[in-house]
Each structure stands twice: as structure tokens, then as C-alpha cells.
Amino acid sequence: MNKLKYERPYIKKLTAGAMNKFGSLSGSQPFKFIDNVPVKSLVEAYGSPLFVISEKHIRRNYRAAYRAFSTRYPKVQFAWSYKTNYLNAVCNIFHQEGSWAEVVSGFEYQKALGNGVPGNKIIFNGPGKSKKDLLLAVENDSLIHIDHLEELGLLLPLCEGLDYQPKVAIRVNMDTGVYPLWDRFGFNYENGEAWRAILKIVNSGKLKLTGLHCHIGTYIQTTAAYGVAASKMAALAIKCNTELKQHIEYLDLGGGFPSTNTLKGAYLPGTDTMPTIDDFAEEITGTLIRAGFENDDLPLLILESGRLLIDDAGYLLGTVLANKRLSDGKLATIVDIGVNILFTSFWYDHQVSPADDYSPTVENTVIYGPLCMNIDVIRESVNLPLLKSGDHIVIHKVGAYNMTQWMQFIALRPAIVLIDEQEQVHLIKAAETLEHIETNEYIPEHLK
Amino acid sequence: MKLKKNIATSESGFIFNPATGDSFSGNAMASSILLAMKNGEAEVTIKQNILQKYEVSPEQLDRDWDDWIVQLKEANLLETGSYDGK
Amino acid sequence: MTANKYTNLCIGVTGLNANDNPGPGVAVIRALKEGLGAGVKIIGLSYESLEPGIYMHYLVDKTYQVPYPTAGTENLIERIRHIHEKEGLDMIIPNFDAELYNFIKIAPQLKKMGIHTLLPSIDQLLMRDKVNLAAFGRQNNFHVPGDYKLSTEADLKAAAGELSFPLVIKGKFYGATVAYTLNAALNAFHQLGAAWGYPVIAQQYIKGTEINIAALGDGKGNNISIVPMRKLYITDKGKAWAGVTIEDPALIKLANSFAKATHWNGPYEMEIMRDGEDHLFILEINPRFPAWIYLAAAAGQNQPVSLVKMAMGEDIIPFNEYEAGKLFIRHSWDDVVDISEFQQFSALGEL
């Protein structure tokens, strides 16, 4: 006799404000395949947890973003934000598509060189460049974006004896009406600090001011802020032209575009509320075109978008370890994915899907990671079908920052695979081993 | 363990506790177990029936049974002391 | 005018929460039934299982549970498709601020399914948003209280410095508290932020007489109907529990300037404070009918019926008269049903 499908017994109290199945199924459709590759087979082959990146998705995102800007503006260049995800395989997809590299440390700079990016296509940002880093950038003819006057002070002596002027830009911060104001980076526009920095650079006679850079914030959900930024940057560039006869070749508007993840505390889901890349492109390019540049003299527009291009191309697969009831009767589900590898769970309500078929009953649960730490919470409250230990889950839109900000803590970091356009799976980073962690540890003689 | 005597269960899976005024809905498995419990069937009999009819291991069922009892206690549907003193 | 065209319509209505912080749904339905006849089929759309309208079988033919706005448009459209297959909806009248964004987004899809709506645009919705109201007022020369957007406790301290106590602390979608001290303001800030997200708004407190205006815009810069009401009794939640229609050309003019400035499409409510110097401050614009909308119908301008006719494509001649001195007195009334109705609705989402 064929046995019936089993579901664990479950009762739900009916209350006035009850979350119900009509309001709660969001995100819990079974998600069995990523680019036609079964989730189950991925976990079997590479272990759990496992990061999965879709090459198809990355290329689609890049092309959509490039199209949004390039159909509206004649000169557009993207530079891949290394800190968002600097796996070499990922960087090379972007470089193949035509992206330059945008780096913020000597380490990232070396990675970009290693990936074969020509020096003059590396943008060097960030407040922490060392003298050694700067020298390397000068020698490679990279675009150095100066963050503060100390950096300018470091840079000027490096130019002694050179028969060319290293190319620099300054980072400008400004009030665009968004909160918080990122005035800790670069020079302020409103109080004239940016203009004074420009004068210092131009008057030094040793550096070539080729561009202006800003990056107004992160996860900016209003296009208007970019309009303000573009108009202030354009005004500054035009002022350089008219008052200093200094031609500004490019404006780098940075990144900060949101993905469609839902921020904690947001009322409506990100998929419905976030402006699209076309909305941002329309605002930025429209502002620049109307800004009053001489005919045919529009500056190159550089964008350093990271999150928008990679977030939804990344998945994190995991396994349910256990279910338990908390003291108040609420269900808790423990999975093998901890916050140490999913940093973004601190600010997103990540969508979580079961990877297997399930029955229609759902129960509200809190999802905990495997760390022995109270803060290890993946979702405080999510309605999921009744999962049992051994079931797989898929966490969506994890491509940005998690694979760079993750930390080795309590557990080792998992493997990362890439599914290429032909739906073939490639290991692009092996799971960490004890050896990796201990290879540069030393034990003093007396403690052996 | 015993269900409180006056718990009202309906065919469509609703449970009403007249003593507290609370209502619950249960899935099919919950409904059939509740019915068996109301009929006074013993835990071991109920479990045997489930194992015969459904695709589930005894270990899994034992774990889920413990969880079930916690749910019933939390819902105030068990006679007091009927489980703790088992 | 032939009424026949409308007598058998099937209309979905939200906002059945006729409780102490009432949604307009039940009042809208009452106006529809009165204006279009008892043959109109009303499908209630409710979020929670104790919204009183669900159990008012004399007004609501059947009610379906719909997903909370937080579940997103995909879930909403899926649910409506299911309801539409069973009931054949001709129209939906959404009555909650928080759900409007989603309904506006799916309106084109609804249209394809044969379900009519009459809604403002996303831009119109955002322009009168509490967060943008002050800027909107400045741009269009309306009196609007000073405000301050709050994302952190530090913002609240800055707001207190700028606007001084008392402050009206407002949630992004719902809820407002008058705070006389920093502590009270902090409490309200955290509570409203947790409920409705950030920013929370601190608004300058204006002392005066509270007046509400129910109006219906034609989307071309005119109003089809305007009915002003003076609040006579206000609950501790700031809701009118009694009010009277009043006549004042300044109020009509204000609503007409608003329609002209925004080209508002559909129903809206202006919350006005008339201060000691007779300035009319706009405290809030609600992008939907008010809960007291039946008073407008009783005073001679049945806005819900006009809305239905407009949505179905009819050209409506604007109202130019209503009766001043019509008084509404809200009261509570206990409907009694069996627990099984509650159980069925809670668990199955239909009743």
C-alpha cells in the first residue's frame, strides 16, 4: 500500500490581526532550480551552505544598466566596484563586459592588476591609501581620487622628477537631501572646501585634475538626490573650465543605487518600491545634458555601481538543522547559515524560499543561524511551510558585500560556485579548511 | 495526556475552547490526532496508526509528537498535569 | 440618466474596519447601496478577521481576505484574480492609504481583467505624502505647518529646537500624537516608526478649529464634488465622532486650488485647521474617501456613486449644491454572529 504524504501536526491560534496564508506566502514558493541547475545537486556536490552566482544574471544586469545610461548619454563608462564582490571570476565577467575597476585599497588595486586591468582603467578611491599604494598608482597611470589634504600631501612629493602629470580627481561630498549626509568622505561642496582643494591641485602644477568624483550614499531610494548631485558636479566642472581653464574630462557619480532587497523597517517590499536603473539614468543624464556644457563637450560619465549589478545574481543555499519551540510557543528554525557569512541580514529582510516541495500549511518562524551567539538571526519573523531538518532553503539576493565582508568566525566559510551562461557549474572559491586558517599562525616554543 | 473535555472540534479543522474563548485552526494531521485524542485513544495507538498510514519515520514522529504536545499546552487545550505527570 | 447600467455591478471595497479608528469602507458601501440600489453586489476585501464589515451581511455580500500591502503587488494581483474568477468584479474601491501604492501599480493589470478603478497617480500620491507635504505647500502657496523628518532620536531633538513643543508626531501612513514633552515625543517616534517605517514626521502644532473636506477630483484640475465638515466631537485618536456640514466659500476655493495644482484624480480628504487669523492650514491630504463620507451623500453629494460612474466612463456634471447643517453622530452597535463565522474567515479567508 502506498503511504500518504506526512505533514507534522500543527495548530494555529485564530486572532483578530492574524497573519494568514493569503498575506504571508510571499517568498515561500519552492525554489528548486538556479538557472536550471537543481539546488539539491549543488548542495550534494559542493556542500551546505553554498554561495551560488549566476553569470547569466550578472551579464543581464550589466547590459541593462549600460543600456539605461548609454541610450541617454553619449559617453558612459562603468567601473566595477571591487569591494562589492572581488572574486576574480566575478570581476572578470564585468571586465569582459567592458567595466573598468574601482578599488579602495592597495589589496584591491593588486587584484585589479592581477585581473589584467590596464593601470589607466583603474580608479583608486578611498580614504586609506598608503604612500606605497599611491606610488604604484602613479607609476601605472591610474585615476587617483583624492579624499583629503593629507593624501594630496603624500602625493605631491611622488611627482618630483616625473616627466608627466599623474591624473587625479577629488571626491566631493554634498547635501543632496538624503540622510545621512556622507560628509566624511572627500571635500564638501557647499562650504567651498571642494573648490579650495581644486585650487591647491591646479596651482601645484604637478598633477592633472582630470575628473570629479562623488558618491552620495548607499541604497538611495530617490532619483532626485542624483539629480542634485549631477547638477552640483556639473556646476563645479563648468567653474573649473571657465575660471581655471581646467578641462574636466569625466564626472564620476559613484554608485549607491539600491537593489530590490527589502530593507528592515520598510513597509512595502523593495521589488515594488525601488526606482529602476532607467529612472536613475533619466535623472542623471537629463541633468547633465541640461547643465550647460559647451556643445560636444559633455564629460565622460563614470558609474561605480556595485550592489545593483550583483545583488540578485547571488544565492545562498543552506540546510535546516532543527526546529524548536521558544518559551512563548513561537517556532524557531535553526539553519546552517550564520550571520558571519550573511552580513546583509542585519539590514535586509532577505527573501527565504524552501527548495523542496511542501504542503500548504505555513507557520511563522524565526530563523537562527548555527553560531553560538545571540545575534545570529537570519530572519526575525517569516512565514514558511513546515520545514524539517535536512530540508534545503535558498536565500535570495545575497550577491553584494556578503562574499567580501564575510568573516571566519566559529565556522569555516563555504564554497562559492558560478553557473555560467551554458548552465555549467564551476567552483570559483573552495570551502575554507582548517589549514587555510592556521597556515600563518605561530605557536611560541614554550606553548607547544 | 488528555484533552480538556469540552473542547469543540469541527470537521473543517476548527477548534474552539469554550473555557477560554480561543479559536484555532489545524492542518489535516492535527485534526485527525485531535479526533483520536477526543475518542480517548492512547498516544501509542495514535502513533501506530500514523506510522501505518503515512510516510514518516518513528524518530521523526516522536520529535513532532513532542512539539505537538508543546503546542497543545501552549494553546491551553490539555488537562492540567496530564502531561507532566505522565 | 439610466440607472440600469449600474444596478447589477459587482464592486470590491476595502476598509471594512468600522472601529474606533474607522476605515471608510462601510460608509462607502452604504452610499453605494443607497445611490445604486440594493442590486449592487458588494465584495468586501479585508486584511484582518475582525473588521466589522465582514460580518455585516446586510451591507456586504461576501468578504475575502487579501494580503497585507507588505506582501507586495504580486501577491495582491494573484489574490484578486482568484476573487475575480469567482465573483466577476466590475470595480474596486480601495480605501486605505497604505494599500494605495499597490493598487495604483496594479491598476493597468486590473483594467485588462475588466476591473475598473479611479485612482490618483503615483506622483500625485507622493506629492501629498506627509513626508513631502510641506514642500508641496511651499511650492503652491498653501499654508502648511512646518515639519521635520525624523530618522533618529537626534533628529527629534533638532525638530524640537526648530518647531518647539507641542509637536504633532506622525507615522508615515497612519497615526498622530500630540507630544508636549521630549519624552512623549520619543515614545511616539519609536512607536510610529516601528509600526509604519521611517521617516516619522514631526509637525508644528497649529491651534484652531478642525475642518475636513471630502472631495472628488476629475483628474483635469476640477472637482466633481466638495463637501466641508466641521468636527464637533473628536475622539482621543483625533477622529470625528460627530460633525456638521458647513458652508464657506474659502473652503471650496481651497479645494479647487488643490485640484487645480495637482489635477487630482479620484477621492481625497483635506484635513484643515483654521487658526485664529482665519488662515486655512492643510494638515494632511488623505488620498481616499474619509470615514464620514456617508454625510456627504446625505447632504446631497453622493461621491462614491459619482466615483463609480466616472470609473465606468460616464461624464459627470459637477455638483454645485449641498445642504449645510447636516449633522452626523457616529455610534457603536454590537452585531452578533456565531464563532464559526470568525473561525471560517480567519482560517479560510472567505465569508
Coordinates of N, CA and C in Angstrom, one line a residue, chain B residues 22-52:
Chain B
D22 N -10.8 30.9 23.1 CA -9.8 30.9 22.0 C -10.3 29.9 20.8
S23 N -10.0 30.4 19.6 CA -10.2 29.5 18.5 C -8.9 29.1 17.8
F24 N -8.9 28.0 17.2 CA -7.7 27.5 16.5 C -8.1 26.9 15.2
S25 N -7.2 26.9 14.2 CA -7.4 26.0 13.1 C -6.2 25.1 13.0
G26 N -6.4 23.9 12.5 CA -5.3 22.9 12.5 C -5.2 22.3 11.1
N27 N -4.1 21.8 10.8 CA -3.9 21.1 9.5 C -4.6 19.7 9.6
A28 N -4.6 19.0 8.5 CA -5.3 17.7 8.5 C -4.8 16.7 9.6
M29 N -3.5 16.7 9.7 CA -2.9 15.8 10.7 C -3.3 16.2 12.1
A30 N -3.3 17.5 12.4 CA -3.7 18.0 13.7 C -5.2 17.5 13.9
S31 N -6.0 17.7 12.9 CA -7.5 17.4 13.1 C -7.6 15.9 13.4
S32 N -6.9 15.1 12.7 CA -7.1 13.6 12.9 C -6.6 13.2 14.3
I33 N -5.5 13.8 14.7 CA -4.9 13.4 16.0 C -5.9 13.9 17.1
L34 N -6.4 15.1 16.9 CA -7.3 15.7 17.9 C -8.5 14.8 18.1
L35 N -9.0 14.3 16.9 CA -10.2 13.5 17.0 C -9.9 12.2 17.8
A36 N -8.7 11.6 17.5 CA -8.3 10.4 18.1 C -8.2 10.6 19.7
M37 N -7.6 11.8 20.0 CA -7.4 12.1 21.4 C -8.7 12.3 22.1
K38 N -9.7 12.9 21.4 CA -11.0 13.1 22.0 C -11.7 11.8 22.2
N39 N -11.4 10.8 21.3 CA -12.0 9.5 21.5 C -11.3 8.6 22.5
G40 N -10.3 9.3 23.2 CA -9.6 8.6 24.3 C -8.5 7.6 23.8
E41 N -8.1 7.6 22.6 CA -7.1 6.7 22.1 C -5.8 7.1 22.8
A42 N -5.0 6.1 23.0 CA -3.7 6.3 23.7 C -2.6 6.8 22.7
E43 N -1.6 7.5 23.3 CA -0.6 8.0 22.4 C 0.0 6.9 21.5
V44 N 0.3 5.8 22.1 CA 1.0 4.7 21.3 C 0.1 4.3 20.2
T45 N -1.2 4.2 20.4 CA -2.1 3.7 19.3 C -2.2 4.8 18.2
I46 N -2.3 6.0 18.6 CA -2.3 7.1 17.6 C -1.1 7.1 16.8
K47 N 0.1 6.9 17.4 CA 1.3 6.9 16.7 C 1.4 5.7 15.7
Q48 N 1.0 4.6 16.2 CA 1.0 3.4 15.4 C 0.2 3.6 14.1
N49 N -1.0 4.1 14.3 CA -1.9 4.4 13.1 C -1.2 5.3 12.1
I50 N -0.6 6.4 12.7 CA 0.1 7.3 11.7 C 1.2 6.6 11.0
L51 N 2.0 5.9 11.7 CA 3.1 5.2 11.1 C 2.7 4.2 10.0
Q52 N 1.5 3.6 10.2 CA 1.0 2.7 9.2 C 0.5 3.4 8.0

